[in-house]
Short mmCIF file of C-alpha atoms in Angstrom, two decimals:
data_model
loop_
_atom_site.label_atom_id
_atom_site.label_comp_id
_atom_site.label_asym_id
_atom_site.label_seq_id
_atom_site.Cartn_x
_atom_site.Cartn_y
_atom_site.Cartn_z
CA UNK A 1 -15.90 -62.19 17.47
CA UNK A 2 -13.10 -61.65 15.10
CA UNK A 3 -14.92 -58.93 13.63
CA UNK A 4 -15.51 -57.12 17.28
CA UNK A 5 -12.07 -57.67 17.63
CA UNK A 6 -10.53 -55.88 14.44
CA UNK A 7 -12.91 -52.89 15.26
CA UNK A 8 -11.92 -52.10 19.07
CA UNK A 9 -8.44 -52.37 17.52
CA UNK A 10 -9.64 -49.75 14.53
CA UNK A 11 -11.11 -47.74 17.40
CA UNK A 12 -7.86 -47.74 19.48
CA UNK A 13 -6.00 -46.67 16.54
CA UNK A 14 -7.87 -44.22 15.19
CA UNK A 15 -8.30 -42.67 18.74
CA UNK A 16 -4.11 -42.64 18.76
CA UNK A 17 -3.81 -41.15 15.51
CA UNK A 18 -6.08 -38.25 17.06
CA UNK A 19 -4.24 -37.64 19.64
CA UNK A 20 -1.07 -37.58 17.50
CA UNK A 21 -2.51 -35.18 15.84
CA UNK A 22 -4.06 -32.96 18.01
CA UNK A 23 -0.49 -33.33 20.03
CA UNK A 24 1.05 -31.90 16.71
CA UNK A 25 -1.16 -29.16 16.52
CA UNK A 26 -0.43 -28.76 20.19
CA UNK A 27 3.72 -28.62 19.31
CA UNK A 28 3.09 -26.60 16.17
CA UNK A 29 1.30 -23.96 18.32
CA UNK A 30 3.93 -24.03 21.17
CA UNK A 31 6.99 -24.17 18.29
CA UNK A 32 4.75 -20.68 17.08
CA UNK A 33 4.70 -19.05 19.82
CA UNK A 34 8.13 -19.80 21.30
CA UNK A 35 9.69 -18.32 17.79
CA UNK A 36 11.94 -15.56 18.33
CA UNK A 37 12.73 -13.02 15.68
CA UNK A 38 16.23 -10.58 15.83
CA UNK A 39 15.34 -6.91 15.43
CA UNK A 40 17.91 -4.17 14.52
CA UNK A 41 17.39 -1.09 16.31
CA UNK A 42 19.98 1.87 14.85
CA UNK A 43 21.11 4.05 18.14
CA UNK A 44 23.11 3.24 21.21
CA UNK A 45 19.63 2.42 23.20
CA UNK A 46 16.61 0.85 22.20
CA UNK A 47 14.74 1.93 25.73
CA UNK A 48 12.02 4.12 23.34
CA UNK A 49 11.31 1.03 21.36
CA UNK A 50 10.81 -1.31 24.10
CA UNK A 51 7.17 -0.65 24.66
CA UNK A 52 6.37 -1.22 21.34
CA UNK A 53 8.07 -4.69 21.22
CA UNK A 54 6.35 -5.82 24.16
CA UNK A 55 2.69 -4.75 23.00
CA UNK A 56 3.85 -7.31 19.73
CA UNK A 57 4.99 -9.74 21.56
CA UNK A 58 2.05 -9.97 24.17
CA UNK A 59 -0.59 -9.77 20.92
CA UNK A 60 1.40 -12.53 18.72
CA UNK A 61 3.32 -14.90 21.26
CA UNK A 62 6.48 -14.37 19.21
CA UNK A 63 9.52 -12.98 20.92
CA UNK A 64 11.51 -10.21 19.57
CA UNK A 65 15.11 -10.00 20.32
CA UNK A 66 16.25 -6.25 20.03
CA UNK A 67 19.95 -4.92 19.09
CA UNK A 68 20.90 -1.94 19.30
CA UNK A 69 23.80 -1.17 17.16
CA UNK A 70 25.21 2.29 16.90
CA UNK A 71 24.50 4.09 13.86
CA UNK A 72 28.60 5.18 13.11
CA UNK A 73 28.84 1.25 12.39
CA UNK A 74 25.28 0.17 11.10
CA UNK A 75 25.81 0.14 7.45
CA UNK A 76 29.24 -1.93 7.58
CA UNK A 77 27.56 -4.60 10.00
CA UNK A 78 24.89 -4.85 7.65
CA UNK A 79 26.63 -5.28 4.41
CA UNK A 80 28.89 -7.72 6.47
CA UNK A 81 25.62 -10.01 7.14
CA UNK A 82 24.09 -9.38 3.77
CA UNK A 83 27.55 -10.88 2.33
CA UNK A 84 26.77 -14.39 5.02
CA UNK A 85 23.87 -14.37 4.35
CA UNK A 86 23.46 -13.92 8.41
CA UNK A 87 22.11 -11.28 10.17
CA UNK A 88 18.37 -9.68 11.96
CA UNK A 89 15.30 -10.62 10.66
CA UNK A 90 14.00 -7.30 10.77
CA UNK A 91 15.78 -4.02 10.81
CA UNK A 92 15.34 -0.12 10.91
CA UNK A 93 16.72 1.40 7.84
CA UNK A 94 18.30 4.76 7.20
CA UNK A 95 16.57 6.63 4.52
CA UNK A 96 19.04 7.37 2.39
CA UNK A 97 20.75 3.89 2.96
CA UNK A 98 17.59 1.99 1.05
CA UNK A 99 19.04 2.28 -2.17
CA UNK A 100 22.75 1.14 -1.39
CA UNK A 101 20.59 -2.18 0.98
CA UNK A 102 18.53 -2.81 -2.05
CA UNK A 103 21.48 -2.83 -4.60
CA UNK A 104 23.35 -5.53 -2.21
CA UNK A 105 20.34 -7.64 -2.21
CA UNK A 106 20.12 -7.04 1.59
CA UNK A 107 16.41 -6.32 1.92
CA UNK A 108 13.31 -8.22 1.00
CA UNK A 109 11.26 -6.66 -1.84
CA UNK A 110 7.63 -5.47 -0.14
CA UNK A 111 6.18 -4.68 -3.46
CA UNK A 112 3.34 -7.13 -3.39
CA UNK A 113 2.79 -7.46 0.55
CA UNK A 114 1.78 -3.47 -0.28
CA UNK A 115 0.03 -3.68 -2.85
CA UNK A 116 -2.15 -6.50 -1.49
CA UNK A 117 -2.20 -4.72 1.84
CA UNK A 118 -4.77 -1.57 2.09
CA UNK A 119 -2.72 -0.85 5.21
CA UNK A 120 -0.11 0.02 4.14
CA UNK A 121 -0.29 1.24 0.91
CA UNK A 122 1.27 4.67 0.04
CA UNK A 123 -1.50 7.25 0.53
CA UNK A 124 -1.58 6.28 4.31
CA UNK A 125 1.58 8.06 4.59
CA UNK A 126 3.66 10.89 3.77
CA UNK A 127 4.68 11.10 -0.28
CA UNK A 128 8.22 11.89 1.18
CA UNK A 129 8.45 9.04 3.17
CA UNK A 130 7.36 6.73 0.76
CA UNK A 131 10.07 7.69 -1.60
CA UNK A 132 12.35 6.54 0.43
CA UNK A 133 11.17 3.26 0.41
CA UNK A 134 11.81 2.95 -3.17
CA UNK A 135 14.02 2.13 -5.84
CA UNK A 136 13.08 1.72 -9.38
CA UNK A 137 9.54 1.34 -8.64
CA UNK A 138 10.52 -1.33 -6.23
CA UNK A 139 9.77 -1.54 -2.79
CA UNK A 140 11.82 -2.34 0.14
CA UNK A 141 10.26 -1.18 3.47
CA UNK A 142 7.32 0.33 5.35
CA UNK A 143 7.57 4.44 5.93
CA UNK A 144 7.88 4.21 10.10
CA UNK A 145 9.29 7.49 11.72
CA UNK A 146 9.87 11.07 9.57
CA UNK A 147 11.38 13.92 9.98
CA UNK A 148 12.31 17.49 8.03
CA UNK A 149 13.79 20.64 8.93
CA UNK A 150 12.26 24.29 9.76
CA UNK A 151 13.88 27.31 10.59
CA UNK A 152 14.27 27.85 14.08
CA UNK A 153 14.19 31.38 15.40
CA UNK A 154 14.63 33.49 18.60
CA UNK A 155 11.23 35.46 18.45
CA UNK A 156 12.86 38.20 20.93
CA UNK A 157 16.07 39.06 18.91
CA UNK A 158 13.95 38.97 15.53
CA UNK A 159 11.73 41.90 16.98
CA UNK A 160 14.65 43.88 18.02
CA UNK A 161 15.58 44.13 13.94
CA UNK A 162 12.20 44.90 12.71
CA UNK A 163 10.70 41.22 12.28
CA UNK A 164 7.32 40.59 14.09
CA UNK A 165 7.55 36.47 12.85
CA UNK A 166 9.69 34.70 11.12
CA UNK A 167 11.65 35.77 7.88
CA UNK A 168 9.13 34.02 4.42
CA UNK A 169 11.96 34.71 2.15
CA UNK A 170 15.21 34.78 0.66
CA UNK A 171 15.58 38.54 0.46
CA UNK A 172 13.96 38.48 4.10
CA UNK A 173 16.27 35.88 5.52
CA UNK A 174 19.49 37.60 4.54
CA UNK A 175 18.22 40.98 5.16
CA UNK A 176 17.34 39.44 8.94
CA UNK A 177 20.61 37.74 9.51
CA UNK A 178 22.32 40.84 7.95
CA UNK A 179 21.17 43.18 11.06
CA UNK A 180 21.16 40.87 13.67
CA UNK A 181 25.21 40.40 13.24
CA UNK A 182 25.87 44.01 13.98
CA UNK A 183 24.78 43.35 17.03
CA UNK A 184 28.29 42.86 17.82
CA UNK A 185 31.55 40.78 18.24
CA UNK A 186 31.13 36.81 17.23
CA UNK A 187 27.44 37.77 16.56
CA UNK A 188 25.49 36.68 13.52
CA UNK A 189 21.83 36.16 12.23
CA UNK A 190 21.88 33.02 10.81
CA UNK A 191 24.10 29.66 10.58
CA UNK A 192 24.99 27.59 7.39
CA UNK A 193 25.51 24.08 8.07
CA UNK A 194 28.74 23.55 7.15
CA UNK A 195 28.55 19.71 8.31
CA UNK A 196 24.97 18.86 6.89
CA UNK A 197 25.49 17.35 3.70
CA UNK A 198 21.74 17.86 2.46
CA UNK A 199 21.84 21.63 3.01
CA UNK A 200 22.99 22.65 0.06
CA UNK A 201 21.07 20.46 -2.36
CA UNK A 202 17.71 22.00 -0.06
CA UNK A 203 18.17 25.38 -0.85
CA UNK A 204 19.58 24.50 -4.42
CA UNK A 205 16.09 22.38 -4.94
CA UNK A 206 14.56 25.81 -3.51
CA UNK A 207 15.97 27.86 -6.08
CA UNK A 208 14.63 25.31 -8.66
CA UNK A 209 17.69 22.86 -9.36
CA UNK A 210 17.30 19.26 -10.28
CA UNK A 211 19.68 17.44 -8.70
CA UNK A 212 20.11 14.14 -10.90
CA UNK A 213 18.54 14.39 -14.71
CA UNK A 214 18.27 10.89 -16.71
CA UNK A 215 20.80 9.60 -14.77
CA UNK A 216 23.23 12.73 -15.13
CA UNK A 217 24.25 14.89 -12.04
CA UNK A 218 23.30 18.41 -12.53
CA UNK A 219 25.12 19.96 -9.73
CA UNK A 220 26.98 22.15 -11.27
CA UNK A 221 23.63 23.48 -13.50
CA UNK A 222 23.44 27.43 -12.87
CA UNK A 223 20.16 26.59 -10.35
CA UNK A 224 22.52 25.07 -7.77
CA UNK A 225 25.29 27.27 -8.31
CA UNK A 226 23.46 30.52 -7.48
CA UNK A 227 22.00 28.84 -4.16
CA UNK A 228 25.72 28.52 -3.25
CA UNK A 229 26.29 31.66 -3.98
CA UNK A 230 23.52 33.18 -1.90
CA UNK A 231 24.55 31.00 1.05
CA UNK A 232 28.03 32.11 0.27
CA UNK A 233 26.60 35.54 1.09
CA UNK A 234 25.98 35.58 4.60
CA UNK A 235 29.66 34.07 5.64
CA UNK A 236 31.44 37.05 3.14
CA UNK A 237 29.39 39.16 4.92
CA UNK A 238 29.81 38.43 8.64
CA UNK A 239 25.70 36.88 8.70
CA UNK A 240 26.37 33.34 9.43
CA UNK A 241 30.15 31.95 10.46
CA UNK A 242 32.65 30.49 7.79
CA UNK A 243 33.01 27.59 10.42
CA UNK A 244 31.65 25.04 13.12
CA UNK A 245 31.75 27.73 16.20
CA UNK A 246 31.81 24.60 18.35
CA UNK A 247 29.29 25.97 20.56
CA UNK A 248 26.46 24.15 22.27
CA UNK A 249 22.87 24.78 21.31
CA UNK A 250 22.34 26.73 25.00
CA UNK A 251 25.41 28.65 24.40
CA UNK A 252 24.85 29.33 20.74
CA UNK A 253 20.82 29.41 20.44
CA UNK A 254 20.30 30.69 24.83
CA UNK A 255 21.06 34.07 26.04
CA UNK A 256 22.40 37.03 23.96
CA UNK A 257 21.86 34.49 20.71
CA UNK A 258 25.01 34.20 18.94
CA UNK A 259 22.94 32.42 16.46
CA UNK A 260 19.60 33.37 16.45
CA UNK A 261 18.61 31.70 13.67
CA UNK A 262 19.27 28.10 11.98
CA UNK A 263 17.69 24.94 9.91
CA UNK A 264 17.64 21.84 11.90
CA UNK A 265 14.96 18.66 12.82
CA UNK A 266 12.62 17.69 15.91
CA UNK A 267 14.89 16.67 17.68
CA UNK A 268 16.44 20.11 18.31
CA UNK A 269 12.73 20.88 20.21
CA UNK A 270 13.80 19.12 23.34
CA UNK A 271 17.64 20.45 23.78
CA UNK A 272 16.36 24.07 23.58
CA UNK A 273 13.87 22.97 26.29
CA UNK A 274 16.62 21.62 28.64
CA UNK A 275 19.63 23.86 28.07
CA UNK A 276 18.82 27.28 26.26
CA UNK A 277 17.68 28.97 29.27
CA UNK A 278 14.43 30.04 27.21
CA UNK A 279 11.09 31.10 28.31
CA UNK A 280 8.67 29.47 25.47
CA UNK A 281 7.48 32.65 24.48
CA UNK A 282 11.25 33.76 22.97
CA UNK A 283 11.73 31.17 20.25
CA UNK A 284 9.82 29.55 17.87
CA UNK A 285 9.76 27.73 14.55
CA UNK A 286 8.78 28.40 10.92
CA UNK A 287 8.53 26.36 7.71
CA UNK A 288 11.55 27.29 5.89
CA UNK A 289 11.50 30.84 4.09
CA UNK A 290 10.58 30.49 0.37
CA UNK A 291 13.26 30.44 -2.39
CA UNK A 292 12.65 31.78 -5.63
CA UNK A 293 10.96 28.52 -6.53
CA UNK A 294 9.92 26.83 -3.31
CA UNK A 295 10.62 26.41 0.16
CA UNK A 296 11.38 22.21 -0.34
CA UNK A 297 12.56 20.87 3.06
CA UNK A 298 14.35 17.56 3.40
CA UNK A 299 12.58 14.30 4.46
CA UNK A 300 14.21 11.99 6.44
CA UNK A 301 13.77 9.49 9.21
CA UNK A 302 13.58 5.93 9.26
CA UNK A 303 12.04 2.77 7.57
CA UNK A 304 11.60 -0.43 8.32
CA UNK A 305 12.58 -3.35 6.68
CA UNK A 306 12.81 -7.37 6.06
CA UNK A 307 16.80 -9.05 5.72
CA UNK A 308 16.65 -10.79 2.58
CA UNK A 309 18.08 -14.12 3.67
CA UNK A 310 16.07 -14.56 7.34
CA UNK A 311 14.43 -17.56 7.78
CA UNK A 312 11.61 -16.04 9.83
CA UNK A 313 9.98 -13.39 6.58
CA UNK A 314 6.77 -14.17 7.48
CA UNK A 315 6.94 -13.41 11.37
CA UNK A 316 9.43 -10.49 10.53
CA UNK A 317 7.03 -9.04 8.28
CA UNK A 318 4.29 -9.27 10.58
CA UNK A 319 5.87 -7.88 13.29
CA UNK A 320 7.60 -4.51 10.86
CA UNK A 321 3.84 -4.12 9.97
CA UNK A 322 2.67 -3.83 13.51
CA UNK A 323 5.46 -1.24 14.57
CA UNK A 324 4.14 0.59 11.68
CA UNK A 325 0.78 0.92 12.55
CA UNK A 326 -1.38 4.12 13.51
CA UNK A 327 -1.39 2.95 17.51
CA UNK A 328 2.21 1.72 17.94
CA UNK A 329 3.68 4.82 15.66
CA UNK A 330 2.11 7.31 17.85
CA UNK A 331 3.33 5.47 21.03
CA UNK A 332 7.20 5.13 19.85
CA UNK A 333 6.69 8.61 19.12
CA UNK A 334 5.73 9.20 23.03
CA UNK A 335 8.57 7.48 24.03
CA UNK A 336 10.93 9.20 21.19
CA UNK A 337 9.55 12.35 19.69
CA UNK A 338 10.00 10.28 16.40
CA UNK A 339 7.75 11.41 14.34
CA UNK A 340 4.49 9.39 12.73
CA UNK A 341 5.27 8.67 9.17
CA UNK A 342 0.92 8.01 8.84
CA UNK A 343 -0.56 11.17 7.89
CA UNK A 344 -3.59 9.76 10.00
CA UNK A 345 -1.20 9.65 13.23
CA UNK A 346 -1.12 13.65 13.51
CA UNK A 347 -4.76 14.37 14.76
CA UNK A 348 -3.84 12.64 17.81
CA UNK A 349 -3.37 15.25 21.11
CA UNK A 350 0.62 14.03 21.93
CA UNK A 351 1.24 15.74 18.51
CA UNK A 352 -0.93 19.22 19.14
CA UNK A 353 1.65 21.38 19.78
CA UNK A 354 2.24 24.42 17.45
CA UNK A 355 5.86 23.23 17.19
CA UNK A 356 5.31 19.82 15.89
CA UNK A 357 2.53 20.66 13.71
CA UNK A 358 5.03 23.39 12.01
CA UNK A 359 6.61 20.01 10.90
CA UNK A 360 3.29 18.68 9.89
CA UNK A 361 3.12 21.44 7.27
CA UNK A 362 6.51 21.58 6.50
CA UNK A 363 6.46 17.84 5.58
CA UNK A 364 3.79 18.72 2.62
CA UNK A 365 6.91 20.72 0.90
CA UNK A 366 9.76 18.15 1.80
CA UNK A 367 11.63 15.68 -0.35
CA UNK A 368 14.18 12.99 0.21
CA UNK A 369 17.63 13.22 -1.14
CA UNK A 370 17.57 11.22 -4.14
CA UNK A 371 17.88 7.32 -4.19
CA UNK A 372 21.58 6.58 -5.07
CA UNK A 373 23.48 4.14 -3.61
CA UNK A 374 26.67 6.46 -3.93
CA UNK A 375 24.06 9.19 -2.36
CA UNK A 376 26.22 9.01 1.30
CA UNK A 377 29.29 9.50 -0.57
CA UNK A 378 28.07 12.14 -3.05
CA UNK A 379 27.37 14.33 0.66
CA UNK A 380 30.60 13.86 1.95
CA UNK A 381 32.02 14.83 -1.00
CA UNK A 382 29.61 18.00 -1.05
CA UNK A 383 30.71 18.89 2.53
CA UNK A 384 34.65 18.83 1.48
CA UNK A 385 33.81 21.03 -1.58
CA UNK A 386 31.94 23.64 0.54
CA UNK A 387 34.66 24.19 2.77
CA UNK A 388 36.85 24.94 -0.20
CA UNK A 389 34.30 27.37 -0.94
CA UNK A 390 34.01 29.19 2.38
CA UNK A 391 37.43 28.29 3.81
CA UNK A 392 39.61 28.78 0.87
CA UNK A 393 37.66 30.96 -1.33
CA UNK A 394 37.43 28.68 -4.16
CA UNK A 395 35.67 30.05 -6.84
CA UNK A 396 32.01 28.55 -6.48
CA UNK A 397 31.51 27.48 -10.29
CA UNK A 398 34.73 25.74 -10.66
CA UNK A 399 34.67 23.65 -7.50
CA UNK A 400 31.02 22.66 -8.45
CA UNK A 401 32.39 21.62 -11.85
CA UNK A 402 34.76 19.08 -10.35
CA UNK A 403 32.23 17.87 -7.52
CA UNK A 404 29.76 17.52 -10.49
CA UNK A 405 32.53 15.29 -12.51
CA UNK A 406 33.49 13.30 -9.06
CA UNK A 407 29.67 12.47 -8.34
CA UNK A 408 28.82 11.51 -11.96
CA UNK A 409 32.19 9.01 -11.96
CA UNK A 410 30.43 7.37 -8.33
CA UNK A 411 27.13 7.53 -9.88
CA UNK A 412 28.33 5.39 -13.27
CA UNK A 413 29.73 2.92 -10.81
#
């Protein structure tokens, strides 16, 4: 009887401890699925990435809380977490920002996750794209939306001057711009981005220049100074404006075409759509005419990336690898015209169109500025010397001599 006894209370316990458990598998699943992860979206809205989210969250149970934070005050908010320690668990990163993030200590290192991962590895995607993930053979996020520049051209106006497509060339570019400005008063051919601080170093890589050699700067190298020089050209000559003419891309780019001609991203595709005026038939877009080397484009775009101090790397990861897959690229790209960083993305028909496929090709000659942390600084430093250039006609070897000196002091830093 005792013995009865001792088992039915064995039984009862045993039968407790179950359900203990099975509630605690129970709470762990709920605790799971109630978890809610911070995600840094850079841009004043996050309406395009919304969709995205949502497909995550329905597929894994864990929420995703999204802030937007403008991009004019990204990098100090971030360095201002990175310092407590505090901030998203996930995050879009600016391209050229990886290498200053990764020097702070502010992203997790991805190396193995990628190299364990198929997925994700580096031939799915773009070899521009991927550089910008990296920093000495480290790295620090997943390729997620890409973009480079192509020339784009008013088909109409080009034909008028003896071009049946787009200039290929140098000599063919300037020779182009050249005839369209006689066209008249405040008209020219082509426009030199006086406030783009990569678009220099593109047409210097063009002409064959190496930017940064063994750790050296090498801007003032003869490759980068005769680029300058041939940009130079087309303002001494009335072919592109000395300055910003303040105009609008309708105004500018619409109509008579001021500026028939200019170097600019995807994103320019929809603003000649709404307010140039344009039937689709007068403009187009080219990869960029061919230097004496090259006709290297700029990559840029955005990556995404793990904070280094959340407590939720695992979930964060999970969900930065699910925004970067095939399905969910090509949908933020719906809702964004970003484009896919996946080479494997572009076969799909939302990306058909001549237009963005001209990107598609352009992107196999395209390179990221290289990964600096100074790199920011070393542009807006680049911008300031051009103007001296154009503006006050400083000679083009000296000021490259200084800028060279000022961006090897930032770069010894």
């Amino acid at each position: 009887m005792r013995f009865r006894k001792i088992l039915e209370v064995a039984i009862i316990a045993a039968s407790a401890l179950l359900l203990a458990s099975c509630g605690s598998s129970s709470a762990k699943s709920s605790q799971s699925s109630s978890k809610t992860i911070t995600f840094w979206y850079g841009g004043d809205a996050a309406t395009a990435v919304k969709p995205v989210v949502k497909d995550f969250e329905k597929k894994t149970g864990i929420k995703v809380k999204v802030q937007s934070v403008p991009w004019s005050s990204y990098n100090d908010k971030l360095l201002t977490a990175a310092a407590s320690k505090t901030g998203p668990d996930a995050l879009v990163v600016g391209t050229t920002e990886v290498a200053n993030y990764a020097s702070s200590q502010t992203l997790m290192d991805l190396t193995n996750e990628v190299k364990k991962d198929s997925s994700i590895s580096d031939n799915q995607f773009f070899k521009g794209s991927v550089d910008t993930t990296k920093v000495h053979n480290k790295q620090y996020a997943l390729p997620w939306y890409v973009e480079t520049r192509v020339l784009y051209y008013r088909k109409d106006l080009l034909k008028s001057v003896g071009y049946d497509s787009a200039p290929k060339t140098w000599s063919q570019l300037y020779d182009a711009a050249l005839k369209l400005s006689k066209r008249g008063k405040n008209m020219y051919g082509f426009n030199v981005d006086s406030a783009e601080p990569t678009f220099g170093f593109m047409f210097a890589r063009q002409n064959g220049a190496t930017l940064i050699k063994n750790g050296k700067a090498q801007f003032n190298k003869a490759p980068m100074v005769d680029a300058l020089k041939y940009l130079d050209k087309f303002i001494k000559n009335g072919a592109a404006p000395a300055q910003d003419t303040k105009l609008t891309i309708g105004q500018s780019f619409g109509s008579k075409g001021p500026i028939p001609m200019f170097i600019s991203g995807p994103w320019m595709i929809q603003s000649i759509q709404k307010t140039a005026g344009l039937k689709d038939s007068q403009w187009g877009v080219a990869e960029l005419p061919k230097g004496p080397v090259n006709n290297m484009s700029i990559t840029g775009g955005g990556d995404l990336a793990v904070f280094n101090y959340s407590k939720h790397k695992k979930e964060a990861l999970e969900f930065v690898k699910f925004l970067n897959s095939k399905k969910e690229q090509i949908k933020y790209f719906k809702a964004s015209n970003s484009m896919p960083t996946r080479k494997s993305a572009w076969t799909d028909n939302s990306l058909s169109d001549s237009k963005i496929q001209t990107f598609r090709k352009q992107l196999n000659a395209s390179e990221p500025m290289p990964a600096l942390k100074a790199w920011d600084t070393i542009g807006t430093n680049y911008t300031k010397a051009w103007q001296q250039i154009t503006i006050s006609h400083a000679d083009i070897q000296k000021t490259m001599d200084s800028f060279n000196k000022q961006s090897q002091q930032l770069m010894d830093k």
